[in-house]
Amino acid sequence: MPGEAILRRQRVRESAARTYARSFPIVPVRAHGMTVEGADGRRYLDCLSGAGTLALGHNHPVVLDAIRRTLDSGAPLHLLDLATAEKDDFTTALLESLPAEFAAGARVQFCGPAGTDAVEAALKLMQTATGRRGTLAFTGAYHGMTAGALAVTGNVAVKEPLPSGGEVTRLPYPYSYRCPFGLGGEPGERMSEVYTQRLLDDPSGGVVRPAAMILEAVQGEGGAVPAPDGWLRAMRRITAERGIPLIVDEVQTGVGRTGAMWAIEHSGIVPDAMVLSKAIGGSLPLAVVVYREEYDGWRPGAHAGTFRGNTLAMAAGAATLRYVAANGLAERAGRLGELLIAELSALRAALPVIGEVRGRGLMIGVELVDPAGEMDACGALPADPRLAVRVREACLARGLIVELGGRHDAVLRLLPPLTVTDEQLRAVIDRLAEAIAAAAAPKDGGAR
Ligand code: PMP
């Protein structure tokens, strides 16, 4: 089969840490919008979108135009942190896209190209500004794989083999379906607020005043878990009252994904720093920290990196930011997200393996459970990661790329491009429903 030899060589030559390559043994040769074509000629609807990177899908004409124009102009492609017209224009587009109250007087640090680089930079920035070391971070959080970012990430399995990193105080994220307090809903959310506040104020609570709190407004890798707006406002109040800078990680939620240009707009909070990557580069690598200028206590060279000047990414990113804003794609994502949640929730009656459907905008999670298992205090059933793997395979067999995430990797995560058509969305729902039904169907006289 075409592509087989490439897959075989990848298996023997690349690291054992391969991830998506294991879940999707395909060799993409062409892609356009939401469609990816494999070397074997098969076509797939891509609900992974480069882990939420491709706001406009693959090879959008606006992105390709921006890249071609920049190439044809003869602009240098690599420039450390020197000034360029492309960077100037990207910075303008970025600041224009941010809430005015935050953008006014904000500073931008261009970082190494990945989200994790920007997380490291943000943590370091706040440590420098406050002279403190520790960080407050949440259960279920994902901030990246480098040392500092991994320290604030929640995933125990990836942290366990490594020496413990940094002074991190773990706080309970308001994940209603598997509430850390066994309460769920508003009582669980309220308890998280009270616990956070009391822990920070307890002179014997063991928490030395931290350099920052870092959070995601909607946890992505954590399983598409949106934080309630009221809870986010409470975290903003609690940190502001105690002089703790608040960093919001919008690496995955940014650029219209959640139904607003930036996820903080739903709650109206103004953070002290925002970490941005993925979609801001219009499918090319780019990462920045934007922060209030009062925290700009860095000396020249205090934070550096060779790859801070990716001209093509800046051109593609500026074009993407402007296209999303000009075409109301955030609002569209909000509407389509509500439709997706309603349609997928309606499947629960026939498919009791669907424990919960949740999310915000086009960042949707379908949590798969074992209906024969025992309910917890909140009425949640045990996660079914083995079923989730079978559903992912059944999706792929039906031409649908869907990745897993969340607790126990039992959450199907839907991250279609913001440009997904109504017809494509219908196909996603139909294929997903079919795949879940097929994977959940008892085989061989009932053994699953
Ligand atoms: N923060 C969040 C919220 C993310 O979702 C991710 C990536 N999934 C990262 C940080 C890390 O980004 P990268 O993989 O580019 O390092």
Coordinates of C-alpha atoms in Angstrom, one line a residue, residues 33-35 45 332 336 339 362 416-429:
G33 CA -9.7 23.0 4.7
M34 CA -11.0 20.2 6.9
T35 CA -10.0 17.4 4.5
L45 CA -12.4 14.9 7.9
R332 CA -19.8 31.1 14.2
L336 CA -21.8 25.6 15.9
L339 CA -25.4 22.8 17.9
L362 CA -15.6 24.4 18.7
P416 CA -12.7 21.1 13.8
P417 CA -11.5 24.2 12.0
L418 CA -13.6 27.3 12.5
T419 CA -14.3 27.2 8.8
V420 CA -16.1 23.8 9.0
T421 CA -19.2 23.8 6.7
D422 CA -22.6 22.8 7.9
E423 CA -22.4 19.7 5.7
Q424 CA -19.0 18.7 7.1
L425 CA -20.4 19.2 10.7
R426 CA -23.3 16.9 9.8
A427 CA -20.9 14.3 8.5
V428 CA -18.8 14.6 11.7
I429 CA -21.9 14.0 13.9

